[in-house]
Coordinates of C-alpha atoms in Angstrom, one line a residue:
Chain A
X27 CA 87.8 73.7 85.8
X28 CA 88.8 70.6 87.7
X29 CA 90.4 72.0 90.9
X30 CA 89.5 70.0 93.9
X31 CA 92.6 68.4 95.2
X32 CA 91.1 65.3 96.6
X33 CA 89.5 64.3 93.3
X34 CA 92.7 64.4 92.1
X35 CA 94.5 62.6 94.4
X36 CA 91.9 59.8 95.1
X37 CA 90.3 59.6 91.5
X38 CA 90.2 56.0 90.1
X39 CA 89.9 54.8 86.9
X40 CA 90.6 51.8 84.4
X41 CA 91.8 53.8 81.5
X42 CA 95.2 55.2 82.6
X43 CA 96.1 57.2 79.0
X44 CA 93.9 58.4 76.6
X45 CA 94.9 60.4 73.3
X46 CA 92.6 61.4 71.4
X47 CA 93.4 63.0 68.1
X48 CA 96.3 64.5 69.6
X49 CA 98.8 66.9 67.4
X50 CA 101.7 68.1 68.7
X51 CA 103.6 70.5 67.1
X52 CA 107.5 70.0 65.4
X53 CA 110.5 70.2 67.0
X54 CA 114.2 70.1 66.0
X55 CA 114.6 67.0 64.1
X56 CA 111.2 65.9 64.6
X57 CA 108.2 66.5 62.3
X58 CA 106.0 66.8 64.9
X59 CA 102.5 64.3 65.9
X60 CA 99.6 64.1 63.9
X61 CA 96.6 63.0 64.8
X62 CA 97.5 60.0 67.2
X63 CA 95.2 58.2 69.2
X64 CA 95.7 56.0 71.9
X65 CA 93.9 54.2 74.7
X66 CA 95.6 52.5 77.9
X67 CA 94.0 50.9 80.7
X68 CA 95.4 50.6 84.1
X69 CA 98.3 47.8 84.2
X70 CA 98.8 48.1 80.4
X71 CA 102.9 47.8 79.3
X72 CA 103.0 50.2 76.0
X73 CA 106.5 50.0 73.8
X74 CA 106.6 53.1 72.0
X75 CA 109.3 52.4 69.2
X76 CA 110.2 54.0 66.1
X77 CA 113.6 55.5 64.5
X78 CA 115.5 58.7 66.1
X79 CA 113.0 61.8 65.3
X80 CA 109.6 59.6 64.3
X81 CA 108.2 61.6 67.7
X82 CA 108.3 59.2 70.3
X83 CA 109.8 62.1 72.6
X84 CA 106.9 63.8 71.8
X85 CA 104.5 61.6 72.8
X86 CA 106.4 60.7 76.1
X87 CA 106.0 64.6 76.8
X88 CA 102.4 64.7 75.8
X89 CA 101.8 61.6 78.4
X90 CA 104.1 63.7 81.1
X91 CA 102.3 66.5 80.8
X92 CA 105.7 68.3 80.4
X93 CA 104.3 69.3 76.4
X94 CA 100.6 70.6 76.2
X95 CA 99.2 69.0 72.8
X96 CA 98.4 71.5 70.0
X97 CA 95.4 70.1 69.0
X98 CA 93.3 66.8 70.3
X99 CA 92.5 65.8 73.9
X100 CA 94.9 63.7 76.1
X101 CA 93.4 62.1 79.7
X102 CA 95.5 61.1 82.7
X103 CA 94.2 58.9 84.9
X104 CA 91.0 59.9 84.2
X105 CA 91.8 63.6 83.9
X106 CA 92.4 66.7 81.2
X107 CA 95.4 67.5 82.8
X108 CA 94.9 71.0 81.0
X109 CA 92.1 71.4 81.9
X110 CA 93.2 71.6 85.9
X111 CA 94.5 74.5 87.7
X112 CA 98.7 74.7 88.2
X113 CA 98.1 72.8 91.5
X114 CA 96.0 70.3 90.1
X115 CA 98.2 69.5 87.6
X116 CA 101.6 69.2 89.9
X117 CA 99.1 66.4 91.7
X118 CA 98.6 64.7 89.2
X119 CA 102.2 64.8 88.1
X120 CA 103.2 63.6 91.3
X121 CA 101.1 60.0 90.1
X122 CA 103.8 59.5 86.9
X123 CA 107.2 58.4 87.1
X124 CA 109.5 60.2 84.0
X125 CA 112.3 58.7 83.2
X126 CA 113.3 61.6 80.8
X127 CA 115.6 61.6 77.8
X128 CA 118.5 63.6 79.2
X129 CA 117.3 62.4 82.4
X130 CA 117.3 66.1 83.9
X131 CA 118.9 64.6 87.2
X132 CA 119.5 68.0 89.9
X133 CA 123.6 68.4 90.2
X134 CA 123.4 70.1 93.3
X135 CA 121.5 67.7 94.7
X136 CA 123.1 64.2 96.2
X137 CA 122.3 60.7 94.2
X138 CA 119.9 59.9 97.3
X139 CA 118.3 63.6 97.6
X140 CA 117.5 63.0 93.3
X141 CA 115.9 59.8 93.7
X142 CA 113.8 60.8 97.1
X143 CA 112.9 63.9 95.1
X144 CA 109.4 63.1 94.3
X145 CA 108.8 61.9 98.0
X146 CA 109.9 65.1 99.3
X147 CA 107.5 66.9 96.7
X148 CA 104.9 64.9 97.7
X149 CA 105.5 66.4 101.1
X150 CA 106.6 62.7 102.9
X151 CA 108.8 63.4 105.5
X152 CA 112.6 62.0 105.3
X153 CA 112.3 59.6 108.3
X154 CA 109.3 57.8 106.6
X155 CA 111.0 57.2 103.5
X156 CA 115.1 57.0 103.7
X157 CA 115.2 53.3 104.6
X158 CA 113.3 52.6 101.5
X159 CA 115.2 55.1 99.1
X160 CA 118.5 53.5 100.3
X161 CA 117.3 49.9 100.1
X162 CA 115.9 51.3 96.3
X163 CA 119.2 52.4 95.4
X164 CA 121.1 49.3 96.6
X165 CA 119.0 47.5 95.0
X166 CA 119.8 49.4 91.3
X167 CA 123.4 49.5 92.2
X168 CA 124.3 52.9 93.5
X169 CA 124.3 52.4 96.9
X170 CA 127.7 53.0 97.8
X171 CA 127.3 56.2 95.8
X172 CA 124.2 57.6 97.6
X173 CA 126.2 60.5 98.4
X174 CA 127.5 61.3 95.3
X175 CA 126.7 64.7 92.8
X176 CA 125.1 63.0 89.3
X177 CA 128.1 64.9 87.8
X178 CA 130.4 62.3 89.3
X179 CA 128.7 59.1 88.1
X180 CA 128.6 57.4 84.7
X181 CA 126.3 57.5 82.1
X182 CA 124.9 54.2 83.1
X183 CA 124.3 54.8 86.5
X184 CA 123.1 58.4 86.1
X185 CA 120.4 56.7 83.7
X186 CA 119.9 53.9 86.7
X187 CA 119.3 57.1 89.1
X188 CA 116.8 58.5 86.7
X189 CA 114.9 55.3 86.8
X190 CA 115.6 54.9 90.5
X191 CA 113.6 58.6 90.8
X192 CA 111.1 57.6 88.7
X193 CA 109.6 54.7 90.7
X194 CA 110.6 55.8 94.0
X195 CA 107.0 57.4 94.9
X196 CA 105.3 54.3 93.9
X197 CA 103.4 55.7 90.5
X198 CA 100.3 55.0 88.9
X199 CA 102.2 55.5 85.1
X200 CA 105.9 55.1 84.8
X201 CA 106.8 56.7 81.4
X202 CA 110.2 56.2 80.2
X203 CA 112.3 57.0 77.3
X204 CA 114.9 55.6 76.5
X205 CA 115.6 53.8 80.3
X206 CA 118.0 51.8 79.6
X207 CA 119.7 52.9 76.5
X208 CA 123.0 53.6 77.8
X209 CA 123.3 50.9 80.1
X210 CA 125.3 47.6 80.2
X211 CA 123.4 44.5 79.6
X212 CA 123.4 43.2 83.1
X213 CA 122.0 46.8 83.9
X214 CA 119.8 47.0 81.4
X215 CA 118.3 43.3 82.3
X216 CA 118.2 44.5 86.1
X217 CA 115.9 47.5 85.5
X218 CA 113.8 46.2 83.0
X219 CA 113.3 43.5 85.5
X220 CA 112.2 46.2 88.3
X221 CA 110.1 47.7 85.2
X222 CA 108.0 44.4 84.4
X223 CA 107.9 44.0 88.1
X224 CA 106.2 46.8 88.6
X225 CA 104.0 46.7 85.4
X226 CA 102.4 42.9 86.7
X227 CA 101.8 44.9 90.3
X228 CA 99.5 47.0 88.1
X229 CA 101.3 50.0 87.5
X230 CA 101.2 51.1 83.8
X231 CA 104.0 51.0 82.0
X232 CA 104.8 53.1 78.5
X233 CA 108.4 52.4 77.1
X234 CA 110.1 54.3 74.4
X235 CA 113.0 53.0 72.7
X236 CA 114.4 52.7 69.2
X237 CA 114.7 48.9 69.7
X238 CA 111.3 47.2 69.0
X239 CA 112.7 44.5 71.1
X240 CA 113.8 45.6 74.2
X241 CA 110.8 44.4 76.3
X242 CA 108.2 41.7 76.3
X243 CA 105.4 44.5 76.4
X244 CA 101.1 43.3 75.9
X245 CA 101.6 46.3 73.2
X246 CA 103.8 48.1 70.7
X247 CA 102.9 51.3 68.9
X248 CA 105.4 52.3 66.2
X249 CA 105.7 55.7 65.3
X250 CA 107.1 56.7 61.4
X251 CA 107.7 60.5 61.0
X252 CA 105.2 61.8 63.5
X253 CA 102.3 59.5 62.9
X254 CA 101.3 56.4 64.4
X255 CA 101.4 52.8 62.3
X256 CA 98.4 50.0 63.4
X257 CA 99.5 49.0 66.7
X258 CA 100.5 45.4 67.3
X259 CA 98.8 43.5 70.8
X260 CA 100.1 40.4 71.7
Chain B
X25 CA 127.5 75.6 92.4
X26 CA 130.2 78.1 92.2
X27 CA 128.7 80.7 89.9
X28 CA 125.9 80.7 92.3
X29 CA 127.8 81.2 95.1
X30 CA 129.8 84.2 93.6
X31 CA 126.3 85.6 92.1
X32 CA 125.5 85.7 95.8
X33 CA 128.3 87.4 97.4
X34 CA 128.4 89.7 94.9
X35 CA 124.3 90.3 95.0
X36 CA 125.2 91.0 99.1
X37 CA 128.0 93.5 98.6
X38 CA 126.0 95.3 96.0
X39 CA 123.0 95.5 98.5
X40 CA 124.9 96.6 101.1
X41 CA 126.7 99.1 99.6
X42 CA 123.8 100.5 98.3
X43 CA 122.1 100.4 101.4
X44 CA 125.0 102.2 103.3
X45 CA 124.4 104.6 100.3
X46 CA 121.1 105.1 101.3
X47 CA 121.7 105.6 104.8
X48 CA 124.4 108.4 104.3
X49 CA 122.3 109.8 102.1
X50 CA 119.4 109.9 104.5
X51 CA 121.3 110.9 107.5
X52 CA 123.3 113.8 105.8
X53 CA 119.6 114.9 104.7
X54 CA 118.1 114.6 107.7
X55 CA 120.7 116.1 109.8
X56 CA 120.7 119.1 107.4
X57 CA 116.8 119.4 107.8
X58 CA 116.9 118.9 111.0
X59 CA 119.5 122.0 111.8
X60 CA 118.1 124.2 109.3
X61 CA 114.8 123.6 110.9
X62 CA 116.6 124.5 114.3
X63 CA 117.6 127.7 112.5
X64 CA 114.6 129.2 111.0
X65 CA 113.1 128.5 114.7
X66 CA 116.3 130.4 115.9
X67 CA 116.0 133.2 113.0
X68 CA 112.2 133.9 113.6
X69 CA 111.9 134.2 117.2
X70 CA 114.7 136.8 117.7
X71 CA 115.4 140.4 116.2
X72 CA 118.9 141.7 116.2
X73 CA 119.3 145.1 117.0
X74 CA 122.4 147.5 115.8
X75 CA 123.9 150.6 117.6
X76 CA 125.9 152.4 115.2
X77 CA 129.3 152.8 116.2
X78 CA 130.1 156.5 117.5
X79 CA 133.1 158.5 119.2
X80 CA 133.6 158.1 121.5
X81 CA 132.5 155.2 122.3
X82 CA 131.1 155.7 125.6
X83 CA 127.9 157.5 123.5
X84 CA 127.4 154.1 122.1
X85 CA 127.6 152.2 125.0
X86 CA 125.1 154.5 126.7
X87 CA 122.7 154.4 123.5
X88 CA 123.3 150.0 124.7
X89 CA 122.1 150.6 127.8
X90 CA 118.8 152.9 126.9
X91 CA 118.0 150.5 124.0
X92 CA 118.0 147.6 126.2
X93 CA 116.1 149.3 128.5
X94 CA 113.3 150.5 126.1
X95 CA 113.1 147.0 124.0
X96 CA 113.0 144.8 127.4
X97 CA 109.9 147.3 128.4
X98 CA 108.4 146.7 124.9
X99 CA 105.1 144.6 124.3
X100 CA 106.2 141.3 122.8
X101 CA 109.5 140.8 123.7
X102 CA 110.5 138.3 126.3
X103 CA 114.1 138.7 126.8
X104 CA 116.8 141.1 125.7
X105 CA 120.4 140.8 125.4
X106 CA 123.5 143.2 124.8
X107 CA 126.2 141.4 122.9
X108 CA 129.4 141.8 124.4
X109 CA 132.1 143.6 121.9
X110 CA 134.3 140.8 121.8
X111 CA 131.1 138.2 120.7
X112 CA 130.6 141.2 117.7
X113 CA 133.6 141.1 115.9
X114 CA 133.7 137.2 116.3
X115 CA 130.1 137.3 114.8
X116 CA 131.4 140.3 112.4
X117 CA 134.5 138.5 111.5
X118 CA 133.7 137.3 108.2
X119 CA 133.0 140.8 106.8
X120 CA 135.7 142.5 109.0
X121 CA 138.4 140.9 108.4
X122 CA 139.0 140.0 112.5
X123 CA 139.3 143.3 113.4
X124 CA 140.9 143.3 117.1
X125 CA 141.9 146.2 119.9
X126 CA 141.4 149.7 118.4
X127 CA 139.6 148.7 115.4
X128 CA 136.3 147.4 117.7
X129 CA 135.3 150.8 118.3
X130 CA 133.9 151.0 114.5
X131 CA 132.1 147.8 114.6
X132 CA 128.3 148.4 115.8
X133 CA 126.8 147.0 119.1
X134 CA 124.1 144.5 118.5
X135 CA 121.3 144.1 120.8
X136 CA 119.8 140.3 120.7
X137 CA 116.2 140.5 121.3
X138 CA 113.9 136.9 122.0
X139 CA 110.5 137.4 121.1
X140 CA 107.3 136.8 122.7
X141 CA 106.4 133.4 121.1
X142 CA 102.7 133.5 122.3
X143 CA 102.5 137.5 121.0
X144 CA 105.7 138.7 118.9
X145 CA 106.2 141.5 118.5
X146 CA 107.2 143.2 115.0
X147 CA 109.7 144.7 113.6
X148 CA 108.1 148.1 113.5
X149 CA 107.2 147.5 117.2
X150 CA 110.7 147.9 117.9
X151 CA 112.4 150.4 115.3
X152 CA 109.5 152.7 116.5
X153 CA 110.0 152.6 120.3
X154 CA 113.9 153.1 119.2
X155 CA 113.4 155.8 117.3
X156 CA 110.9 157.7 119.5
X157 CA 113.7 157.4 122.5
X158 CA 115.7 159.1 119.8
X159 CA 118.5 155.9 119.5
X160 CA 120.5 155.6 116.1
X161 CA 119.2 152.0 115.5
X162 CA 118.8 149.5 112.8
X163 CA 115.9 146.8 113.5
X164 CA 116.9 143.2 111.5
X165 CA 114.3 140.8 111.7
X166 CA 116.3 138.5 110.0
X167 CA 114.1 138.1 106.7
X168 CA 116.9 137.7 104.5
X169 CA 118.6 134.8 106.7
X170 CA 115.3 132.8 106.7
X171 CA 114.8 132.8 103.2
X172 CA 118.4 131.5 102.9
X173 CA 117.5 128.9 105.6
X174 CA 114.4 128.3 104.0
X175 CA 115.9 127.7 99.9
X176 CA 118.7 125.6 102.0
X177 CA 116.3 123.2 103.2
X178 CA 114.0 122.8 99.8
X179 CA 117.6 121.9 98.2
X180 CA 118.7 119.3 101.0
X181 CA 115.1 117.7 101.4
X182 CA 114.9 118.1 97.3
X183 CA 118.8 115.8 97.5
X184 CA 117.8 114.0 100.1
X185 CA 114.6 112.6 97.8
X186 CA 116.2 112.6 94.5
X187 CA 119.9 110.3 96.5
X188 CA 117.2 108.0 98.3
X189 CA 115.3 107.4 95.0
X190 CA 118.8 106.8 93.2
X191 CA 119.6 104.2 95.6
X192 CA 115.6 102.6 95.8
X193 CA 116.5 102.1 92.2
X194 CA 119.9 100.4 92.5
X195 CA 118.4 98.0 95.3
X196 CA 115.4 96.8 93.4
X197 CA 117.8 96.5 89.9
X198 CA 119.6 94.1 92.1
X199 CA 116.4 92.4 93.6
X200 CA 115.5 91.8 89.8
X201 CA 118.9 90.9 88.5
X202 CA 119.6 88.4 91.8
X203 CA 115.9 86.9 91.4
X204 CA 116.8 86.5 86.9
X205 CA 120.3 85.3 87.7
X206 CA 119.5 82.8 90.2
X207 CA 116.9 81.7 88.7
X208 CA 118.4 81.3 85.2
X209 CA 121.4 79.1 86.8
X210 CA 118.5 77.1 88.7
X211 CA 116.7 76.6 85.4
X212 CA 116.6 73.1 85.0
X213 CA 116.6 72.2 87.9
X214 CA 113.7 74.1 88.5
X215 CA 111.8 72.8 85.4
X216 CA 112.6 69.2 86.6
X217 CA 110.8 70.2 90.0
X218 CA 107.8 71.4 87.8
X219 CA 107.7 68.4 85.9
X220 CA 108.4 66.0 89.0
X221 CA 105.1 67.6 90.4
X222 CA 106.4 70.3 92.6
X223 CA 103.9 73.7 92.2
X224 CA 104.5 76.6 91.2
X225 CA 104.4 78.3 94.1
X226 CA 107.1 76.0 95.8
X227 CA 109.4 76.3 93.0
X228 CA 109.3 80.0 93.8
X229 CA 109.6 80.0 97.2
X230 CA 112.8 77.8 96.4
X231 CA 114.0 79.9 93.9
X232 CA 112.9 83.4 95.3
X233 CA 114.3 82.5 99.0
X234 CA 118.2 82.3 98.3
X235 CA 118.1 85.4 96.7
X236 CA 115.8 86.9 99.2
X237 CA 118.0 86.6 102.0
X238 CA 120.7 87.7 100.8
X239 CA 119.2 90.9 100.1
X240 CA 118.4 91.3 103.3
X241 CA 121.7 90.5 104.8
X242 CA 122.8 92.7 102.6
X243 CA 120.8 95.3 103.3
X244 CA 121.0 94.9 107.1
X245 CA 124.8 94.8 106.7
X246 CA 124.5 98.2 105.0
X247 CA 122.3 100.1 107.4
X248 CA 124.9 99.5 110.1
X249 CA 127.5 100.1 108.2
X250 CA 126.3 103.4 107.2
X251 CA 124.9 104.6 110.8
X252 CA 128.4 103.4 112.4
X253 CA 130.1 105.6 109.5
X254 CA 127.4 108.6 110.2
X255 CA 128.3 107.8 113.8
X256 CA 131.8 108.4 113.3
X257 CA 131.7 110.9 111.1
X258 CA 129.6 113.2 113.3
X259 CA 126.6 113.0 110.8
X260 CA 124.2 110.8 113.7
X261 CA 124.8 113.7 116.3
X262 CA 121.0 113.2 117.9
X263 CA 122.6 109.9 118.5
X264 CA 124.5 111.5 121.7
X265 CA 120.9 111.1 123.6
X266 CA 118.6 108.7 124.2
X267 CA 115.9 110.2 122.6
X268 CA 118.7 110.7 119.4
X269 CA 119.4 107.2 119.8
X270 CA 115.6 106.2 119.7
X271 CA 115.3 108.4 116.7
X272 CA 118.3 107.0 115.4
X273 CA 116.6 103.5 115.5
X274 CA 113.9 104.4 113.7
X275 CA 115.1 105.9 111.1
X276 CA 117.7 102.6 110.4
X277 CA 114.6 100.4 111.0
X278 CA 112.7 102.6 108.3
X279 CA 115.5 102.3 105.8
X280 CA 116.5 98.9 106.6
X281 CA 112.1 98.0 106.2
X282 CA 112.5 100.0 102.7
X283 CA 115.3 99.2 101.4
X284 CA 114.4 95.2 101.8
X285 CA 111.1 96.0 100.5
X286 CA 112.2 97.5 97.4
X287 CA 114.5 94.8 96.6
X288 CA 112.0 91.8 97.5
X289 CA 109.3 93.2 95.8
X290 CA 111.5 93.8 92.3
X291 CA 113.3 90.0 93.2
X292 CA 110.0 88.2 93.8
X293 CA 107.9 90.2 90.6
X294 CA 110.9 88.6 88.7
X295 CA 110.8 85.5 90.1
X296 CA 107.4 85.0 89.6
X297 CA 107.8 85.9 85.4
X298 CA 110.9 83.1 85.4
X299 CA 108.5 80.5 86.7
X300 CA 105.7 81.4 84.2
X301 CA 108.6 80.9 81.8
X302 CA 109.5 77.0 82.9
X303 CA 106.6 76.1 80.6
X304 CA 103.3 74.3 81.1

């Protein structure tokens, strides 16, 4: 087994994602993945798209190590994330940036305190990084509600926080689904922008949307009822 | 928020009521064992003698006087003492009815008689010498009264065991359901932790920690409670001396130490199966 902590942590490598013949097994409303394979390299922008239940959940979860694959081989940055102890694998969880689904934002925790979450797990202390989480969340548009519960905010800017969270620790892989869905088209424009902006500063990027044309992305995988069509590079 | 906050109150009072449980339980039982111990030490180093009651009575009272005589003279007794009539019927009383004036001239003397602790004498020792002198005298080593003393203390360490166990159970069902409950409320959040790349191990020390300490304010919160009641109620009476007080401490320290244990142990086992369940 993989356990040392600082090949985790300082590990470098130009493929970011790897999937190799990976299955993942159904789920309600989903038929499940079948044999998908996928290659990214560092600084690669991925849009997943595909209809509601073609699996592009699943595959989001396979990347975020939040779903262990039934079958096949997936590689983050490098590593078999299942491969790793439980320590090893909350490191190297601490390199991604979800942007879940239902966002899973904490309600008894303050709109600042959700998105300086994966600072504090990465054991930075609060002086070091409050001027930047504020400055983060002015910049998305929730400053004035940095004090906030999630329960008390909008759709839109509880899907804003979730993205706010998700780059906050600066990550090697942002993974999102669905990021902007239910946001406002100014919104919408404003994240994505923070998105691409972070993608050409060479993090890598993996969108999943219904809408095949919601970003300007190097490559699109489309996913039909659990498998994978020929993916399109531009 | 709020369901968590009335799970916790509620997890406290339970804990401490328990644990005042507990430490009623344990004092009673000690208290007992500790007097009954003080009475079969009593019971076995003394020998009561009785002077059957003649008439007149002045025959009895000279049969007092000879007895004492020839029991204090005896080999293995260290001190002997002639009950006065009065102190007879009040030790009679329940089998005479409180007999008063007249009617004490049919009670029997009784002769008090310390043993020897380093060479005791026995009962034949004395009901010998007695008889020899020619004195009307029953010898009562008091067999019958220690094997009383004796079955009362198996029964009150045998309640004390079974009421202490009753409440080890109660407090570590509550560890486990606080740790479940908690836990269960904080489940997504939890998971999000986990998936954010918190470990394991500091999702349960999140998740176990709440619940934790309010055990243990809980149990704390009992243990006074219950040595202030024993206090008050007389059941802490070593508590009157230092040394009573010292022991007095101990034993809330012991029960407070155990009782805590009990519960952490069952809240972090449970703990520690709910984060196993958060997934991979």
């Amino acid at each position: 087994m993989d356990t040392l902590p600082d090949a985790i942590a300082q590990q470098r490598t130009s493929t970011a994602l790897r999937l190799s013949g990976v299955a993942a097994p159904r789920r309600a409303g989903t038929p499940g993945l079948e044999n998908l394979d996928l290659e990214l390299a560092q600084g690669d922008f991925l849009l997943v798209h595909g209809d509601a239940g073609a699996g592009k959940s699943l595959l989001m979860g396979l990347a975020g190590l939040s779903l262990k694959p039934a079958a096949g081989r997936v590689e983050v940055l490098g590593l078999n994330p299942w491969r790793l102890s439980a320590s090893g694998r909350s490191r190297l969880r601490r390199r991604l940036g979800l942007v879940f689904q239902d966002l899973n934002l904490i309600d008894d925790m303050t709109v600042f305190e959700n998105a300086a979450l994966p600072l504090r797990i990465a054991g930075a202390r609060s002086d070091a990084y409050k001027k930047d989480v504020a400055e983060l969340l002015d910049w998305i548009g929730l400053g004035d509600r940095a004090g906030a519960r999630p329960q008390d905010l909008d759709h839109d800017q509880r899907q804003r926080l979730a993205v706010a969270r998700a780059v906050a620790a600066r990550p090697e892989i942002i993974l999102a689904d669905e990021p902007v869905g239910w946001m406002g088209p100014e919104a919408a424009g404003r994240v994505l922008r923070l998105l691409l902006q972070l993608n050409r500063q060479g993090v890598t990027l993996v969108l999943a949307s219904r809408n095949p044309d919601l970003a300007p992305a190097s490559r699109r995988l489309e996913l039909v009822g659990g498998r994978a069509l020929p993916e399109i590079r531009t | 928020m709020t369901r968590r906050r009335g799970l916790r109150l509620s997890v406290l009072l339970v804990a401490a009521a328990f644990t005042a449980l507990a430490g009623l339980i344990g004092q009673a039982g000690l208290a007992a064992l500790d007097r009954t111990e003080g009475w079969q030490a009593r019971l076995g180093g003394e020998m009561t003698v009785a002077i059957r009651a003649t008439e007149p009575a002045a025959v009895a009272d000279a049969s007092v006087v000879r007895a004492t005589e020839i029991l204090a003279g005896t080999e293995g007794v260290a001190e002997v003492r002639a009950l006065e009539r009065s102190r007879v019927a009040e030790l009679l009383a329940p089998w005479t009815a409180g007999a008063r004036g007249p009617d004490l001239a049919i009670l029997p003397r009784l002769i008090a008689v310390e043993m020897d602790p380093r060479k005791p004498a026995r009962r034949q020792d004395l009901a010998e010498a007695l008889n020899a002198a020619g004195i009307d005298a029953v010898v009562d080593d008091h067999q019958g009264w220690r094997r009383t003393a004796a079955d009362f203390r198996q029964g009150a360490a045998l309640l004390l065991v079974a009421g202490l166990m009753v409440c080890a159970t109660g407090l570590a069902a509550i560890g486990a359901f606080a740790a479940d409950r908690d836990m269960s409320l904080r489940r997504s959040a939890l998971r999000t932790r986990i998936q954010l790349g918190d470990t394991p191990l500091a999702c349960f020390r999140s998740g176990v920690w709440p619940s934790a300490r309010d055990l243990v304010i809980g149990v704390l919160a009992g243990g006074l409670a219950a040595v202030a009641l024993g206090v008050l109620s007389g059941l802490a009476a070593p508590g009157t001396s230092p040394t009573g007080l010292a022991a007095l401490a101990v034993h809330l320290t012991v029960l407070v130490a155990g009782a805590s244990l009990v519960a952490l142990v069952c809240a972090f086992a449970t703990a520690a199966r709910k984060i196993r369940e958060l997934g991979p």
